[in-house]
Coordinates of C-alpha atoms and ligand atoms in Angstrom, one line a residue:
M25 CA -7.3 68.7 -19.2
A26 CA -6.3 71.6 -21.5
A27 CA -6.9 74.1 -18.8
R28 CA -4.7 72.1 -16.5
I29 CA -1.8 72.1 -18.9
N30 CA -2.2 75.8 -19.5
T31 CA -2.1 76.6 -15.9
S32 CA 1.0 74.6 -15.3
L33 CA 2.6 76.2 -18.4
H34 CA 1.8 79.6 -17.2
N35 CA 3.5 79.0 -13.9
A36 CA 6.2 76.7 -15.3
L37 CA 9.2 79.0 -16.0
F38 CA 8.4 82.0 -14.0
L39 CA 7.8 81.0 -10.5
L40 CA 10.4 80.3 -7.9
N41 CA 10.2 77.8 -5.1
P42 CA 7.6 79.3 -2.8
F43 CA 9.0 77.6 0.2
N44 CA 11.9 78.1 2.4
T45 CA 14.7 75.6 2.6
P46 CA 17.0 75.2 5.6
L47 CA 20.5 76.6 5.5
N48 CA 23.1 74.1 4.5
T49 CA 26.5 73.9 6.2
K50 CA 29.2 71.8 4.6
P51 CA 31.9 70.0 6.5
F52 CA 35.0 70.7 4.5
T53 CA 38.3 68.9 4.7
C54 CA 41.1 69.7 2.4
R55 CA 42.2 66.5 0.7
N56 CA 45.6 67.1 -0.8
R57 CA 49.2 66.7 -0.3
F58 CA 48.9 69.8 1.9
R59 CA 46.6 69.0 4.7
F60 CA 44.6 71.0 7.2
S61 CA 43.5 69.2 10.2
K62 CA 40.3 71.0 11.0
K63 CA 36.8 70.1 9.9
L64 CA 34.7 73.2 9.6
P65 CA 31.4 74.3 8.3
F66 CA 32.1 75.3 4.8
Y67 CA 30.5 78.5 3.5
S68 CA 28.5 81.1 5.4
Q69 CA 25.1 81.3 3.9
S70 CA 22.7 84.2 3.4
S71 CA 19.8 83.7 5.8
S72 CA 17.5 86.0 4.0
G73 CA 14.1 84.6 3.4
K74 CA 13.5 86.9 0.3
R75 CA 12.5 85.4 -3.0
A76 CA 12.9 86.8 -6.4
L77 CA 11.4 86.2 -9.8
Y78 CA 12.9 84.1 -12.5
C79 CA 16.1 85.4 -14.1
T80 CA 15.9 89.2 -13.7
S81 CA 19.6 89.9 -14.2
S82 CA 21.1 92.4 -16.6
S83 CA 22.1 91.5 -20.1
Q84 CA 25.8 91.5 -19.4
E85 CA 25.2 89.1 -16.5
S86 CA 22.5 87.0 -18.0
G87 CA 23.6 84.0 -15.9
V88 CA 21.3 81.5 -14.2
D89 CA 18.6 82.2 -11.6
G90 CA 18.3 85.6 -10.1
G91 CA 16.7 84.2 -6.9
E92 CA 18.0 83.6 -3.4
T93 CA 18.0 79.8 -3.6
F94 CA 20.1 78.1 -6.2
V95 CA 19.3 74.4 -6.9
L96 CA 21.6 72.7 -9.3
T97 CA 22.0 69.1 -10.4
T98 CA 24.5 66.9 -12.1
P99 CA 23.1 63.8 -14.0
L100 CA 22.6 60.8 -11.8
Y101 CA 25.4 58.5 -13.0
Y102 CA 24.9 55.0 -14.1
V103 CA 26.5 52.5 -11.9
N104 CA 27.4 50.0 -14.6
A105 CA 31.0 50.9 -13.9
P106 CA 33.0 53.2 -11.6
P107 CA 33.3 56.8 -12.6
H108 CA 35.7 58.0 -15.3
M109 CA 37.0 61.4 -16.0
G110 CA 34.0 62.2 -18.3
S111 CA 31.6 61.7 -15.4
A112 CA 33.8 63.6 -13.0
Y113 CA 33.9 66.6 -15.4
T114 CA 30.2 67.5 -15.0
T115 CA 30.5 67.2 -11.2
I116 CA 33.6 69.4 -11.1
A117 CA 31.9 72.0 -13.1
A118 CA 28.7 71.8 -11.0
D119 CA 30.8 72.1 -7.8
S120 CA 32.5 75.2 -9.0
I121 CA 29.2 76.8 -9.9
A122 CA 27.8 75.8 -6.6
R123 CA 30.8 77.3 -4.7
F124 CA 30.5 80.5 -6.8
Q125 CA 26.8 80.8 -6.0
R126 CA 27.5 80.3 -2.3
L127 CA 30.1 83.1 -2.5
L128 CA 27.3 85.3 -3.8
G129 CA 25.4 84.5 -0.6
K130 CA 22.8 82.2 -2.2
K131 CA 21.3 79.3 -0.4
V132 CA 22.6 76.4 -2.6
I133 CA 21.2 72.9 -2.9
F134 CA 23.7 71.0 -5.0
I135 CA 22.3 67.6 -6.0
T136 CA 24.1 64.6 -7.4
G137 CA 23.7 60.8 -7.2
T138 CA 23.5 57.5 -9.0
D139 CA 21.1 56.0 -11.5
E140 CA 20.8 52.3 -10.5
H141 CA 18.0 50.6 -12.2
G142 CA 17.4 49.1 -15.7
E143 CA 18.8 46.5 -18.0
K144 CA 22.3 48.1 -18.4
I145 CA 22.9 47.9 -14.6
A146 CA 21.4 44.4 -14.2
T147 CA 23.6 43.2 -17.1
S148 CA 26.8 44.7 -15.7
A149 CA 26.0 43.4 -12.2
A150 CA 25.7 39.9 -13.7
A151 CA 28.8 40.3 -15.7
N152 CA 30.7 41.1 -12.5
G153 CA 29.1 38.1 -10.7
R154 CA 27.2 40.3 -8.2
N155 CA 23.6 40.6 -7.4
P156 CA 22.3 44.0 -8.6
A157 CA 21.8 45.5 -5.1
E158 CA 25.3 44.6 -4.1
H159 CA 26.7 45.9 -7.3
C160 CA 24.9 49.2 -7.0
D161 CA 26.2 49.7 -3.4
L162 CA 29.7 49.1 -4.5
I163 CA 29.7 51.4 -7.5
S164 CA 27.6 54.1 -6.0
Q165 CA 30.2 54.2 -3.2
S166 CA 33.0 54.7 -5.6
Y167 CA 31.3 57.8 -6.9
R168 CA 31.1 59.2 -3.4
T169 CA 34.7 58.4 -2.9
L170 CA 35.8 60.2 -6.0
W171 CA 33.7 63.2 -5.1
K172 CA 35.5 63.3 -1.8
D173 CA 38.9 63.1 -3.5
L174 CA 37.9 65.9 -5.8
D175 CA 36.6 68.2 -3.1
I176 CA 33.1 68.1 -4.3
A177 CA 30.8 69.7 -1.7
Y178 CA 27.4 68.4 -2.7
D179 CA 24.4 68.8 -0.5
K180 CA 22.3 65.9 -1.6
F181 CA 23.3 62.5 -3.0
I182 CA 20.3 60.5 -4.3
R183 CA 20.4 56.8 -5.2
T184 CA 17.5 55.7 -7.4
T185 CA 17.3 52.5 -5.4
D186 CA 16.5 54.5 -2.2
P187 CA 13.0 53.6 -1.0
K188 CA 12.2 57.4 -0.6
H189 CA 12.9 57.8 -4.4
E190 CA 10.8 54.8 -5.3
A191 CA 7.8 56.3 -3.4
I192 CA 8.2 59.6 -5.3
V193 CA 8.4 57.8 -8.6
K194 CA 5.3 55.8 -8.0
E195 CA 3.4 58.9 -6.9
F196 CA 4.5 60.8 -9.9
Y197 CA 3.6 57.9 -12.3
T198 CA 0.1 57.8 -10.7
R199 CA -0.4 61.5 -11.2
V200 CA 0.6 61.3 -14.8
F201 CA -1.7 58.3 -15.3
A202 CA -4.6 60.1 -13.6
N203 CA -4.0 63.0 -16.0
G204 CA -4.7 60.6 -18.9
D205 CA -1.1 60.6 -20.3
I206 CA -0.3 56.9 -19.9
Y207 CA -1.7 54.2 -22.1
R208 CA -0.8 50.6 -23.0
A209 CA 0.4 49.5 -26.5
D210 CA 2.7 47.2 -28.3
Y211 CA 6.1 48.5 -29.4
E212 CA 8.6 47.2 -31.8
G213 CA 11.9 49.0 -32.4
L214 CA 15.7 49.0 -32.1
Y215 CA 17.1 49.5 -28.7
C216 CA 20.5 50.7 -27.5
V217 CA 21.1 49.2 -24.1
N218 CA 24.0 51.6 -23.4
C219 CA 21.8 54.6 -24.0
E220 CA 18.8 52.8 -22.5
E221 CA 16.8 54.2 -25.4
Y222 CA 14.8 53.1 -28.5
K223 CA 16.4 54.6 -31.5
D224 CA 15.1 55.9 -34.8
E225 CA 16.6 53.9 -37.7
K226 CA 17.6 57.1 -39.4
E227 CA 19.9 58.2 -36.6
L228 CA 21.8 54.9 -36.6
L229 CA 25.1 54.0 -38.4
E230 CA 25.7 50.9 -40.5
N231 CA 24.5 47.6 -39.1
N232 CA 22.2 49.6 -36.8
C233 CA 25.0 50.8 -34.7
C234 CA 24.4 53.5 -32.1
P235 CA 26.5 56.5 -33.1
V236 CA 27.5 57.2 -29.4
H237 CA 28.4 53.7 -28.4
Q238 CA 29.4 52.2 -31.7
A239 CA 27.6 49.0 -30.8
P240 CA 24.6 47.5 -32.7
C241 CA 21.1 48.1 -31.4
V242 CA 18.9 45.1 -30.7
A243 CA 15.5 44.5 -32.1
R244 CA 12.8 44.5 -29.4
K245 CA 9.1 43.9 -29.3
E246 CA 7.2 44.6 -26.1
D247 CA 3.8 45.3 -24.7
N248 CA 4.5 48.5 -22.7
Y249 CA 3.0 51.5 -21.1
F250 CA 3.5 54.7 -23.1
F251 CA 3.7 58.3 -22.2
A252 CA 1.8 60.7 -24.4
L253 CA 4.7 63.0 -25.3
S254 CA 3.0 64.0 -28.6
K255 CA 0.4 65.9 -26.6
Y256 CA 3.1 68.3 -25.4
Q257 CA 4.5 69.2 -28.7
K258 CA 2.8 72.6 -28.9
P259 CA 3.4 73.5 -25.2
L260 CA 7.1 72.7 -25.6
E261 CA 7.4 74.7 -28.7
D262 CA 5.8 77.7 -26.9
I263 CA 8.0 77.3 -23.9
L264 CA 11.2 77.4 -26.0
A265 CA 9.9 80.3 -28.1
Q266 CA 9.1 82.3 -25.0
N267 CA 12.2 81.2 -23.0
P268 CA 15.0 80.6 -25.4
R269 CA 17.5 80.6 -22.4
F270 CA 15.9 77.4 -21.1
V271 CA 18.4 75.4 -23.2
Q272 CA 22.0 76.5 -23.0
P273 CA 24.5 77.0 -24.6
S274 CA 22.3 78.8 -27.2
Y275 CA 23.6 76.6 -30.1
R276 CA 22.0 73.6 -28.4
L277 CA 18.6 75.2 -28.5
N278 CA 18.3 74.8 -32.3
E279 CA 18.9 71.1 -31.9
V280 CA 16.1 70.7 -29.4
Q281 CA 13.8 72.9 -31.5
S282 CA 14.4 70.8 -34.5
W283 CA 13.7 67.5 -32.6
I284 CA 10.4 68.9 -31.5
K285 CA 9.6 70.3 -34.9
S286 CA 10.2 67.0 -36.6
G287 CA 7.3 65.6 -34.5
L288 CA 7.3 64.1 -31.0
R289 CA 6.3 60.5 -30.7
D290 CA 5.0 58.9 -27.5
F291 CA 7.6 56.9 -25.8
S292 CA 7.5 53.7 -23.8
I293 CA 7.9 54.2 -20.1
S294 CA 7.8 50.6 -18.8
R295 CA 9.7 47.4 -19.5
A296 CA 8.2 43.9 -19.5
L297 CA 11.6 42.2 -19.7
V298 CA 13.5 44.0 -17.0
D299 CA 13.1 43.0 -13.4
W300 CA 15.6 45.4 -11.9
G301 CA 13.5 48.4 -11.6
I302 CA 10.5 50.0 -9.8
P303 CA 7.3 48.1 -10.4
V304 CA 4.6 49.9 -12.4
P305 CA 1.8 50.8 -9.9
D306 CA -1.0 48.3 -10.3
D307 CA 1.0 46.1 -12.7
D308 CA 4.0 44.4 -11.1
K309 CA 4.7 42.5 -14.3
Q310 CA 6.4 45.6 -15.7
T311 CA 9.0 47.9 -14.3
I312 CA 9.3 51.6 -14.9
Y313 CA 11.6 52.7 -17.7
V314 CA 14.9 53.8 -16.2
W315 CA 14.8 57.3 -17.6
F316 CA 11.3 58.0 -16.3
D317 CA 12.5 56.8 -12.9
A318 CA 15.9 58.5 -12.8
L319 CA 14.8 62.0 -13.8
L320 CA 12.6 62.1 -10.7
G321 CA 15.8 61.8 -8.7
Y322 CA 16.1 65.5 -9.1
I323 CA 13.0 65.9 -7.0
S324 CA 13.3 62.9 -4.6
A325 CA 16.8 64.2 -3.7
L326 CA 15.1 67.1 -2.0
T327 CA 13.4 65.0 0.6
E328 CA 14.8 64.6 4.0
D329 CA 15.4 61.3 5.7
N330 CA 12.9 60.4 8.4
K331 CA 10.4 63.0 7.2
Q332 CA 7.3 62.7 5.0
Q333 CA 8.3 61.3 1.6
N334 CA 5.8 62.6 -0.9
L335 CA 5.9 64.6 -4.0
E336 CA 4.4 67.7 -2.5
T337 CA 6.8 67.8 0.4
A338 CA 9.8 67.2 -1.9
V339 CA 8.7 69.9 -4.3
S340 CA 8.3 72.3 -1.4
L341 CA 11.9 71.8 -0.4
G342 CA 13.4 73.4 -3.4
W343 CA 11.7 72.6 -6.7
P344 CA 12.1 73.8 -9.5
A345 CA 15.8 73.4 -10.0
S346 CA 17.7 76.5 -11.2
L347 CA 20.0 74.5 -13.4
H348 CA 20.4 71.0 -14.7
L349 CA 24.0 70.5 -15.8
I350 CA 24.2 67.6 -18.3
G351 CA 26.3 66.3 -21.2
K352 CA 25.0 66.9 -24.7
D353 CA 24.1 63.3 -25.2
I354 CA 21.3 63.4 -22.7
L355 CA 19.8 66.7 -23.8
R356 CA 16.7 65.2 -25.4
F357 CA 15.7 63.5 -22.1
H358 CA 16.2 66.8 -20.1
A359 CA 14.9 69.4 -22.6
V360 CA 12.0 67.4 -24.2
Y361 CA 10.9 64.4 -22.1
W362 CA 11.4 65.8 -18.7
P363 CA 9.6 69.1 -19.2
A364 CA 6.7 67.2 -20.8
M365 CA 6.6 64.8 -17.8
L366 CA 6.6 67.7 -15.4
M367 CA 3.8 69.5 -17.2
S368 CA 1.7 66.3 -17.2
A369 CA 2.2 66.1 -13.4
G370 CA 1.3 69.8 -13.0
L371 CA 4.8 70.7 -11.7
N372 CA 7.0 73.7 -12.5
L373 CA 9.8 73.3 -15.0
P374 CA 13.5 73.7 -14.2
K375 CA 14.8 77.1 -15.2
M376 CA 17.7 76.1 -17.3
V377 CA 19.3 73.0 -18.9
F378 CA 22.9 73.4 -19.8
G379 CA 24.4 70.7 -22.1
H380 CA 28.2 70.6 -22.0
G381 CA 30.5 68.9 -24.5
F382 CA 32.5 65.7 -24.2
L383 CA 35.9 64.9 -23.0
T384 CA 37.3 63.0 -25.8
K385 CA 40.2 60.7 -26.4
D386 CA 41.5 60.5 -29.9
G387 CA 38.4 62.4 -30.9
M388 CA 35.9 59.8 -29.5
K389 CA 33.7 60.4 -26.5
M390 CA 35.5 59.0 -23.5
G391 CA 33.1 56.5 -21.9
K392 CA 32.6 53.4 -19.8
S393 CA 30.9 51.6 -22.7
L394 CA 33.6 52.3 -25.2
G395 CA 36.3 51.6 -22.6
N396 CA 38.5 54.5 -23.6
T397 CA 38.4 56.3 -20.3
L398 CA 40.8 58.3 -18.3
E399 CA 41.1 57.2 -14.6
P400 CA 40.1 60.1 -12.4
F401 CA 41.3 58.4 -9.2
E402 CA 44.8 58.0 -10.6
L403 CA 44.8 61.5 -11.9
V404 CA 43.8 63.0 -8.5
Q405 CA 46.3 60.8 -6.7
K406 CA 49.1 61.9 -9.0
F407 CA 48.3 65.6 -9.3
G408 CA 45.9 66.5 -6.5
P409 CA 42.3 67.8 -6.9
D410 CA 43.1 71.5 -7.6
A411 CA 45.2 70.6 -10.7
V412 CA 42.6 68.3 -12.0
R413 CA 39.7 70.7 -11.4
Y414 CA 41.6 73.6 -12.8
F415 CA 42.9 71.9 -15.9
F416 CA 39.5 70.6 -17.1
L417 CA 37.6 73.8 -16.4
R418 CA 40.3 76.1 -17.8
E419 CA 41.2 74.0 -20.8
V420 CA 37.8 72.9 -22.1
E421 CA 35.5 75.8 -23.1
F422 CA 32.3 74.9 -21.2
G423 CA 29.8 73.6 -23.7
N424 CA 32.4 72.4 -26.3
D425 CA 34.3 69.1 -26.5
G426 CA 37.9 68.9 -25.3
D427 CA 40.7 66.4 -25.7
Y428 CA 42.9 65.4 -22.9
S429 CA 46.7 65.1 -23.1
E430 CA 49.0 64.5 -20.2
D431 CA 51.7 66.9 -21.7
R432 CA 49.2 69.6 -22.0
F433 CA 47.9 69.0 -18.5
I434 CA 51.4 69.3 -17.0
K435 CA 52.2 72.4 -19.0
I436 CA 49.0 74.2 -18.1
V437 CA 49.0 73.5 -14.4
N438 CA 52.7 74.2 -14.0
A439 CA 52.5 77.5 -15.9
H440 CA 49.4 78.7 -14.3
L441 CA 49.2 77.3 -10.8
A442 CA 52.8 76.7 -9.9
N443 CA 54.5 79.6 -11.7
T444 CA 52.0 82.5 -12.2
I445 CA 50.3 82.0 -8.9
G446 CA 52.5 79.9 -6.6
N447 CA 55.8 81.5 -7.4
L448 CA 54.5 85.0 -7.1
L449 CA 53.3 84.3 -3.6
N450 CA 56.5 82.5 -2.7
R451 CA 58.8 85.2 -4.0
T452 CA 56.8 88.0 -2.3
L453 CA 56.6 86.2 1.1
G454 CA 60.4 85.6 0.9
L455 CA 61.1 89.2 0.4
L456 CA 58.7 90.2 3.1
K457 CA 60.3 87.9 5.5
K458 CA 63.8 89.1 4.8
N459 CA 63.0 92.8 4.8
C460 CA 59.8 93.4 6.9
E461 CA 59.8 90.5 9.4
S462 CA 56.8 89.0 7.5
T463 CA 54.6 91.9 8.6
L464 CA 52.6 94.3 6.4
V465 CA 53.8 97.9 6.9
V466 CA 50.6 99.6 5.7
D467 CA 47.0 98.9 4.7
S468 CA 46.6 97.6 1.2
T469 CA 44.2 100.4 0.4
I470 CA 46.8 103.0 1.3
A471 CA 49.6 101.2 -0.4
A472 CA 47.6 101.1 -3.7
E473 CA 46.7 104.8 -3.8
G474 CA 47.4 106.0 -7.3
V475 CA 48.6 102.6 -8.4
P476 CA 46.8 101.5 -11.7
L477 CA 47.3 97.8 -10.8
K478 CA 44.4 98.1 -8.3
D479 CA 42.0 99.2 -11.1
T480 CA 43.2 96.5 -13.3
V481 CA 42.5 93.9 -10.6
E482 CA 39.1 95.3 -10.0
K483 CA 38.2 95.1 -13.7
L484 CA 39.4 91.5 -13.9
V485 CA 37.5 90.5 -10.8
G486 CA 34.4 91.9 -12.5
K487 CA 35.2 89.9 -15.6
A488 CA 35.6 86.7 -13.6
R489 CA 32.3 87.3 -11.8
T490 CA 30.4 87.8 -15.0
N491 CA 32.0 84.7 -16.5
Y492 CA 31.2 82.5 -13.5
K493 CA 27.6 83.8 -13.6
N494 CA 27.3 83.0 -17.3
L495 CA 28.8 79.5 -16.8
S496 CA 31.8 80.5 -18.9
L497 CA 34.1 78.7 -16.5
S498 CA 37.2 78.7 -18.7
S499 CA 37.0 82.5 -19.2
A500 CA 36.5 82.9 -15.4
C501 CA 39.7 81.0 -14.8
E502 CA 41.4 83.1 -17.5
A503 CA 40.4 86.3 -15.8
V504 CA 41.8 85.1 -12.5
L505 CA 45.0 84.1 -14.2
E506 CA 45.2 87.5 -15.8
I507 CA 45.2 89.0 -12.3
G508 CA 48.2 86.8 -11.5
N509 CA 49.9 88.0 -14.7
A510 CA 49.3 91.6 -13.8
G511 CA 50.8 90.9 -10.3
N512 CA 53.9 89.3 -11.9
T513 CA 54.4 92.2 -14.3
Y514 CA 54.1 94.7 -11.4
M515 CA 56.7 92.7 -9.4
D516 CA 59.1 92.6 -12.3
Q517 CA 58.6 96.3 -13.2
R518 CA 59.0 97.5 -9.6
A519 CA 61.8 95.1 -8.7
P520 CA 61.3 95.5 -4.9
W521 CA 64.4 93.4 -4.2
F522 CA 66.5 96.1 -5.8
L523 CA 64.6 98.9 -4.1
F524 CA 65.3 97.3 -0.7
K525 CA 69.0 97.2 -1.5
Q526 CA 68.9 101.0 -2.1
G527 CA 67.4 101.6 1.3
G528 CA 65.6 104.8 2.6
V529 CA 62.5 106.0 0.7
S530 CA 63.1 103.3 -2.0
A531 CA 62.9 100.6 0.6
E532 CA 59.7 102.1 2.0
E533 CA 58.2 102.0 -1.5
A534 CA 59.4 98.4 -1.9
A535 CA 57.6 97.4 1.4
K536 CA 54.4 99.0 0.0
D537 CA 54.9 97.0 -3.3
L538 CA 54.9 93.8 -1.3
V539 CA 51.6 94.7 0.4
I540 CA 50.1 95.4 -3.1
I541 CA 51.2 92.1 -4.5
L542 CA 50.0 90.2 -1.5
E543 CA 46.6 91.9 -1.8
V544 CA 46.6 90.7 -5.4
M545 CA 47.2 87.2 -4.1
R546 CA 44.4 87.5 -1.6
V547 CA 42.0 88.6 -4.3
I548 CA 43.2 85.6 -6.5
A549 CA 42.5 83.2 -3.6
V550 CA 38.9 84.4 -3.3
A551 CA 38.2 84.5 -7.0
L552 CA 39.8 81.1 -7.7
S553 CA 38.2 79.4 -4.7
P554 CA 35.2 78.0 -6.7
V555 CA 37.6 76.2 -9.0
A556 CA 40.6 75.3 -6.8
P557 CA 39.3 75.5 -3.2
C558 CA 42.3 73.8 -1.5
L559 CA 44.8 76.0 -3.3
S560 CA 42.9 79.1 -2.4
L561 CA 42.8 78.0 1.2
R562 CA 46.6 77.4 1.2
I563 CA 47.1 80.9 -0.2
Y564 CA 44.8 82.4 2.4
S565 CA 46.5 80.6 5.2
Q566 CA 49.9 81.9 4.1
L567 CA 48.5 85.4 4.1
G568 CA 47.9 84.9 7.9
Y569 CA 44.2 84.1 7.9
S570 CA 42.6 81.2 9.8
V571 CA 40.6 78.4 8.2
D572 CA 37.5 79.9 9.8
Q573 CA 38.2 83.2 8.1
F574 CA 38.6 81.4 4.7
N575 CA 35.4 79.5 5.2
S576 CA 33.5 82.7 5.7
I577 CA 34.7 84.5 2.6
T578 CA 32.1 85.8 0.2
W579 CA 32.5 87.3 -3.3
S580 CA 32.6 90.8 -1.8
D581 CA 36.0 89.8 -0.4
T582 CA 37.4 90.2 -3.9
K583 CA 37.1 94.0 -3.2
W584 CA 40.5 95.6 -2.9
G585 CA 41.6 96.4 0.7
G586 CA 41.4 93.3 2.7
L587 CA 45.0 93.2 4.0
K588 CA 45.7 95.6 6.8
E589 CA 48.8 97.1 8.3
G590 CA 50.4 94.8 11.0
Q591 CA 49.0 91.6 9.5
V592 CA 51.7 88.9 9.9
M593 CA 52.2 86.4 7.1
E594 CA 53.1 82.8 7.4
Q595 CA 56.5 81.3 6.5
A596 CA 56.7 81.0 2.7
S597 CA 56.2 77.5 1.5
P598 CA 55.1 76.4 -2.0
V599 CA 51.3 76.4 -2.3
F600 CA 51.3 74.4 -5.4
A601 CA 53.8 71.6 -6.2
R602 CA 55.3 71.9 -9.6
I603 CA 55.0 68.7 -11.6
E604 CA 58.3 67.6 -13.0
L605 CA 58.6 65.2 -15.9
N606 CA 60.7 62.3 -15.0
P607 CA 64.3 62.3 -16.4
E608 CA 63.6 59.6 -19.0
K609 CA 60.7 61.5 -20.3
E610 CA 62.6 64.7 -20.4
E611 CA 65.4 63.1 -22.3
E612 CA 63.0 61.6 -24.8
E613 CA 61.3 65.1 -25.1
N614 CA 64.7 66.6 -26.0
K615 CA 65.6 64.1 -28.6
P616 CA 65.0 65.1 -32.2
K617 CA 61.5 63.8 -33.1
V618 CA 61.4 60.9 -35.6
G619 CA 57.9 59.8 -36.5
K620 CA 55.1 59.8 -34.0
K621 CA 55.7 59.7 -30.2
T622 CA 54.2 56.7 -28.5
G623 CA 53.8 55.6 -24.9
K624 CA 52.5 57.4 -21.9
A625 CA 54.6 60.0 -20.0
K626 CA 55.5 59.0 -16.5
V627 CA 55.5 61.8 -14.1
K628 CA 56.5 62.3 -10.6
V629 CA 55.4 65.1 -8.3
V630 CA 58.1 67.0 -6.6
E631 CA 58.1 69.9 -4.3
Q632 CA 58.4 73.3 -5.9
T633 CA 61.7 74.9 -5.2
P634 CA 61.1 78.3 -3.5
T635 CA 62.5 80.9 -5.8
V636 CA 63.6 83.8 -3.7
A637 CA 66.7 84.3 -5.8
E638 CA 66.2 88.0 -6.0
A639 CA 66.0 88.4 -2.2
Ligands
MSP721 N1 22.1 57.8 -15.9 C1 22.0 58.8 -17.0 C2 21.7 60.1 -16.5 C3 20.4 60.2 -15.8 S1 20.1 61.8 -15.2 C4 18.5 61.7 -14.5 C5 23.4 58.8 -17.7 N2 24.4 58.4 -17.0 S2 25.9 58.3 -17.5 O1 26.7 57.8 -16.4 O2 26.0 57.5 -18.7 O3 26.4 59.7 -17.9 C6 26.3 60.8 -17.0 C7 26.8 62.1 -17.5 O4 28.2 61.9 -17.8 C8 26.1 62.5 -18.8 O5 25.9 63.9 -18.7 C9 27.2 62.3 -19.8 O6 27.1 63.3 -20.8 C10 28.4 62.6 -19.0 N3 29.6 62.0 -19.6 C11 29.8 60.7 -19.9 N4 31.0 60.6 -20.6 C12 31.4 61.9 -20.9 C13 32.6 62.4 -21.5 N5 33.4 61.6 -22.1 N6 32.8 63.7 -21.4 C14 31.9 64.5 -20.7 N7 30.8 64.1 -20.1 C15 30.5 62.8 -20.3 O7 23.5 59.3 -18.8

């Protein structure tokens, strides 16, 4: 037994998936106010069969996974209620990371899905007058719909009620049992149904209230099967000591280490009172605890329909994951329970667990159980996916909590996407049309000879890359926006509209300036594409590229010099609609403020007015 654990530990963090996974091509349709009619394979993929060892990157780019295959996961969302903005947040972040890794030429397997068993789901199905299966179908579908609306390009969507998942869970349970890590005992404790977790009394608030859900826990006594977590205390301590980057951001590692240090207690992995779950092998009077079941979705998701559905096959298709992206409330499950379960089953551990912060409303975690959620469907419908994706990734430092306010949302997306980026493109294309028949007069490389802006852009692109790699998504957005700021400064300093009026050599210089600014826009489009894919596509299209060309960009296209002499640009049209506050709201905003403002701002989306005033 000891030898077995040691072997799996030795392998756990350092080995990559030893098998090849097939290339993934994503059908991509732009869902936005601005539509493109074609459905195309999404990103071109590296077909290299090479493998690399765990995280060999330089200290500056100490990001996740140095290998050729990048497997990342979101949590599998509970289907007690439709998604809210908090659930969408993890998935938006994951999608941006997946898109960035694809740009680097990685073979990406992006896994998401829904967690459909357990008491919480059964109760919410009953409360809605549905049978659990019907309820799960409905809510699981609403997640898929939202992911579509938000341009989430996942590769695998796993439902824990899928028979292929059930087969994997049973096999895994049997392995752990055979390893001597499951035993039967009585348990008495306080249970939070919303967390689906027994709680320690010392972590509870007054009246035994769960601190996350602010609802009282219920006393339970059950005869259950237990997982021998305590056996893994030392192995877990060793893993974290040797691989401190396993838990990210680094400040979450301390929390995990102190849980482990305070002593790991075996936990119950079955439920006698819950029918809605996977039956325990050889004891159909009990069902498997929903967390023990759901975590395995990360592995069962790798299986392919109509192929052999066993653990070994699933693992061979991409395990271990490079990155589990989760909210900080479920860190213990991912950084303590899950690695111990995997060790028990003799499987490799994921390479990194990143616990991000919460979207809050009035300082409280936004959540289905608390009922203080922000409606993502409404938000996307109102503002489009690019604005929603950009705002949350730019505004909330990834890892920390962040509060939402509609005013702030409108200010940020208008200033960054409509003004800094959208207007710059619009103004430049307007000038190019008027003075150069929308055609580039020279290659962008030649135009930028001796121009410091090119170096500035290259530095900022490097910064964006490092930040994406390190999962510092807000800083990545910031670096891209700085490119836009540099482009605007260049435009204002050079004042090409004035140079055109002077004619002669000045007009020739002005024509070069436009090439330079449009090259800046092209670089922005590539570098922003992980975060705002539709906006990037619209920019690329206006620069005269086809959708196919956009779909085959890689990060190397951020290198200066893509635009060539003779390239014909499209007609200028706003790539990002500026959001206007409605007149009532504006009037209210301009009134002297007495006391606290109440009520929700109504907004309408209007087309951005092209500002080619200088032309
Ligand atoms: N079903 C489990 C996960 C199982 S993974 C094998 C679960 N589901 S959940 O729907 O309750 O939460 C899913 C994720 O959404 C968690 O990472 C959680 O942190 C995240 N969020 C839920 N509300 C959130 C915010 N208000 N803000 C940010 N993320 C939040 O837990």
